[in-house]
XYZ file of C-alpha atoms in Angstrom:
304
model
C -0.062 0.178 0.089
C 1.333 3.656 -0.871
C 2.122 5.766 1.814
C -0.207 7.710 3.743
C -0.805 10.651 6.447
C -3.871 10.631 8.518
C -5.420 13.978 9.709
C -7.913 14.603 12.463
C -9.169 18.179 11.995
C -11.081 19.470 15.360
C -12.631 22.409 17.138
C -13.262 21.281 20.261
C -15.534 18.472 19.755
C -16.764 16.119 22.737
C -15.733 13.069 20.721
C -12.325 14.327 19.694
C -10.275 11.751 22.042
C -12.702 8.472 20.821
C -12.266 9.851 17.214
C -8.426 9.960 17.898
C -7.768 6.723 19.746
C -9.808 5.091 17.054
C -7.745 6.162 14.260
C -4.758 5.101 16.340
C -6.366 1.867 16.537
C -5.807 1.521 12.745
C -2.763 3.639 12.128
C 0.623 4.059 13.610
C 0.581 7.285 15.320
C 3.570 8.578 13.501
C 1.045 9.004 10.278
C -1.369 11.101 12.897
C -1.958 14.945 12.436
C -3.863 16.849 14.407
C -5.353 20.594 12.909
C -7.061 22.760 15.516
C -7.743 26.013 13.489
C -10.336 28.439 12.848
C -12.414 29.376 10.703
C -13.239 26.178 8.385
C -11.013 27.406 5.447
C -7.836 28.069 7.799
C -8.314 24.238 8.876
C -8.676 22.798 5.273
C -5.708 24.775 3.944
C -3.309 23.637 7.034
C -4.855 20.293 5.923
C -3.572 20.440 2.256
C -0.061 22.207 3.575
C 0.300 19.289 5.710
C -0.230 17.046 2.813
C 2.216 18.570 0.439
C 4.808 18.443 2.914
C 4.364 14.961 4.032
C 5.580 13.436 0.800
C 3.160 10.545 1.163
C 1.018 9.685 -1.555
C -2.327 9.674 0.174
C -3.707 11.940 2.923
C -7.301 10.894 4.904
C -9.021 13.505 6.312
C -12.080 13.796 9.117
C -13.409 15.796 11.393
C -13.495 14.712 15.230
C -17.044 14.529 15.121
C -16.785 11.052 12.988
C -16.143 7.994 14.676
C -14.871 5.318 12.583
C -15.375 1.859 12.326
C -13.064 -0.803 12.564
C -10.678 -0.861 9.228
C -12.640 2.262 7.545
C -9.123 3.850 7.079
C -7.479 0.748 5.256
C -11.008 0.508 3.310
C -10.749 4.080 2.053
C -7.328 4.243 0.954
C -8.047 0.528 -0.792
C -10.838 2.529 -2.376
C -8.436 5.346 -3.600
C -5.903 3.407 -4.370
C -8.105 2.103 -7.488
C -9.330 5.472 -8.729
C -8.137 6.588 -12.224
C -5.174 8.339 -12.034
C -6.706 12.042 -12.492
C -9.109 11.849 -9.823
C -8.497 14.107 -6.493
C -10.551 12.444 -4.112
C -13.150 9.752 -2.698
C -15.174 10.647 0.157
C -17.135 7.784 2.131
C -20.520 7.601 4.053
C -21.585 7.729 7.165
C -24.704 7.540 9.608
C -25.498 11.045 10.488
C -27.575 11.461 13.563
C -29.151 14.392 13.035
C -30.436 13.849 9.199
C -31.111 10.173 10.322
C -29.514 9.033 6.983
C -26.579 7.411 5.783
C -24.809 10.430 3.561
C -21.104 11.446 2.596
C -19.579 13.802 5.352
C -16.505 14.411 6.407
C -14.347 11.413 5.434
C -12.125 11.545 2.811
C -9.018 10.404 1.214
C -7.012 12.807 -0.975
C -4.860 12.314 -3.901
C -1.558 14.142 -2.677
C 0.103 14.992 -5.634
C -2.916 17.512 -6.778
C -2.961 19.520 -3.330
C -0.962 22.026 -4.772
C -3.522 22.847 -7.406
C -6.125 22.451 -4.603
C -4.893 24.977 -2.656
C -5.477 27.578 -5.620
C -9.082 26.431 -5.659
C -10.031 27.522 -1.651
C -12.521 29.644 -1.172
C -11.874 32.689 0.963
C -13.113 33.127 4.415
C -16.746 33.436 4.447
C -17.291 32.945 0.601
C -19.028 29.603 1.031
C -20.942 27.783 3.562
C -19.353 24.585 1.916
C -15.778 25.583 1.662
C -14.388 22.014 0.621
C -17.484 21.022 -1.657
C -16.679 24.435 -3.081
C -12.523 23.518 -3.530
C -13.719 19.397 -5.062
C -15.897 21.425 -7.571
C -13.229 23.785 -8.526
C -10.908 20.909 -8.900
C -13.260 18.848 -11.290
C -13.663 22.251 -13.567
C -9.963 21.538 -13.975
C -9.781 18.230 -14.591
C -9.482 16.675 -11.513
C -12.863 14.966 -10.509
C -14.114 13.497 -7.267
C -15.620 9.963 -6.359
C -18.127 8.947 -3.812
C -18.012 5.627 -2.169
C -21.087 3.698 -1.301
C -19.709 2.155 1.880
C -20.207 3.160 5.179
C -17.138 4.223 7.101
C -18.662 5.238 10.618
C -21.002 7.554 12.821
C -21.212 10.953 12.551
C -22.610 13.808 15.217
C -23.064 11.741 18.014
C -22.536 12.136 21.549
C -21.776 15.762 20.453
C -21.731 18.754 23.229
C -25.160 20.944 23.101
C -23.505 23.928 21.496
C -22.430 22.095 18.436
C -25.862 20.287 17.822
C -27.240 23.927 18.225
C -24.871 25.240 15.628
C -25.084 21.988 12.990
C -29.345 22.496 13.106
C -28.756 26.089 12.567
C -26.587 25.160 9.491
C -28.484 22.432 8.401
C -31.953 24.379 8.048
C -30.212 26.376 5.410
C -27.652 23.784 3.622
C -29.827 20.939 3.510
C -33.250 22.650 2.677
C -34.328 19.647 0.704
C -34.063 17.495 3.830
C -35.678 20.140 6.437
C -39.160 18.692 6.331
C -38.096 15.157 7.394
C -35.522 16.438 9.818
C -37.802 18.446 11.435
C -40.205 15.712 11.964
C -37.962 13.658 12.638
C -36.556 16.171 15.656
C -39.931 16.463 16.928
C -40.491 12.847 17.275
C -37.404 12.429 19.070
C -37.183 15.589 21.357
C -38.986 14.014 24.567
C -36.780 11.201 24.884
C -33.673 12.992 23.469
C -32.524 16.442 24.441
C -30.338 16.598 21.176
C -33.271 16.932 19.017
C -34.859 19.645 21.189
C -31.694 21.497 20.939
C -31.814 20.618 17.310
C -35.447 22.511 16.865
C -34.169 25.397 18.272
C -30.862 25.715 16.134
C -33.299 25.079 13.213
C -35.902 27.977 14.622
C -33.519 30.382 14.929
C -31.751 29.908 11.674
C -34.905 30.281 9.789
C -35.993 33.229 11.680
C -32.345 34.806 11.083
C -31.762 37.554 8.430
C -28.197 36.468 7.135
C -27.310 33.329 6.331
C -25.514 31.388 8.568
C -21.518 30.222 8.256
C -19.867 27.392 9.480
C -17.310 29.379 12.048
C -18.160 28.154 15.260
C -17.396 31.074 16.841
C -20.006 32.612 14.946
C -23.179 30.716 17.390
C -21.601 30.971 20.811
C -24.420 33.591 21.954
C -26.950 31.986 20.664
C -25.996 28.381 21.741
C -25.914 30.213 25.387
C -29.197 31.623 25.033
C -30.500 28.343 23.593
C -29.276 26.486 27.076
C -30.827 29.370 29.233
C -33.709 29.300 27.681
C -34.031 25.142 27.578
C -32.872 25.161 30.621
C -29.994 22.507 30.156
C -26.832 22.316 31.264
C -23.946 21.394 28.646
C -22.733 17.612 28.821
C -19.978 16.587 30.617
C -16.608 15.058 29.690
C -17.403 11.936 27.265
C -16.312 8.483 28.638
C -14.512 6.813 25.856
C -16.972 5.345 23.258
C -16.579 1.943 22.167
C -16.081 0.392 18.992
C -18.771 -2.270 19.454
C -21.168 0.708 20.384
C -20.236 1.833 16.930
C -20.449 -0.808 15.402
C -24.213 -1.712 16.694
C -25.253 1.947 15.586
C -23.941 1.316 12.307
C -26.303 -2.035 11.992
C -28.984 -0.230 12.774
C -28.722 2.162 10.398
C -28.108 -0.402 7.614
C -31.205 -2.305 8.680
C -33.039 0.884 8.479
C -31.583 1.753 5.401
C -32.147 -1.613 3.515
C -36.267 -1.163 5.174
C -36.357 2.386 3.749
C -35.511 1.264 0.642
C -37.764 -1.537 0.405
C -40.718 0.275 1.763
C -40.294 2.895 -1.071
C -40.211 0.002 -3.655
C -43.190 -1.503 -1.838
C -45.205 1.977 -2.386
C -44.526 1.761 -6.022
C -45.466 -1.554 -6.482
C -48.739 -0.460 -4.817
C -49.350 1.970 -6.959
C -48.472 0.120 -9.950
C -50.901 -2.614 -8.780
C -53.149 0.254 -7.813
C -53.338 2.328 -11.243
C -52.027 -0.484 -13.912
C -49.149 0.315 -16.534
C -50.655 2.596 -18.606
C -51.659 4.891 -15.814
C -48.066 4.131 -13.688
C -46.058 5.316 -16.276
C -47.160 9.137 -16.352
C -47.595 8.824 -12.704
C -44.272 8.099 -12.431
C -42.953 10.647 -14.958
C -45.074 13.383 -13.499
C -43.598 12.865 -10.086
C -40.164 13.022 -11.800
C -40.735 16.463 -13.375
C -42.096 17.574 -9.942
C -39.422 16.920 -8.147
C -37.135 18.344 -10.929
C -39.442 21.807 -10.862
C -38.871 21.957 -6.727
C -35.431 21.809 -7.259
C -35.252 24.237 -10.234
C -37.228 26.716 -7.971
C -35.075 25.808 -4.774
C -32.071 26.883 -6.859
C -33.671 30.284 -8.094
C -34.519 30.985 -4.475
C -30.621 31.245 -3.788
């Protein structure tokens, strides 16, 4: 396997020590680097600099709110090595607590030989709500595309502080508007048993009434998080005991079962409609549904 390094980006996440421990279960400590810089654009730039200076072939990056499953790093490196030679990076999937879905988030493997070009594509501070994604899109335009893995390599946003949950929900309400109704419905159904979701509801509510679009700089949310804790009568969470790999694997197994169930339910609904409508009415119904989805996506783009 070609040489590699791993970089954990941290902004004081409650899971940092667990994240680090899980990484060190898979790689030597000499391969690990920690970046603790703000804002996010500065942290991303520092990651790229570390990669360039390392003389390694590959750089795996993850945020400290990602807890990796066993052999995740080896799996992602193997997928990266199989990419076409002009491809810049590959991103793995995680099960995300707040969106309640398997999605691509914060676990990537970069081909280091193209990082010098990537530095020139980095957006300025506050220019973009998704700086890393913007960088990847700009690299794609220059002929260095990226891939997305179908493998699930960890869990995301579990056991975070209330302040971080508030910030994430605030940003999600702006960044993932297509999922917003579904997220709010899930958060409301879980809020009585898990205060994380009560906090998420407050973050989304504050986002929807904000006059300016949010950015991901943690410092922008300190005052709002303090008001939220006071209004909801919550105290910030204490330090986190070490999170076991068994717990992570159990969460992932549940997520994979739920994902399979959702896919099965979706196909079952389509089969039921086919039976009810028949082949001649089902085809225009399916086309109409697809056109509605496209129309809604175009409307959302036009509003931004």
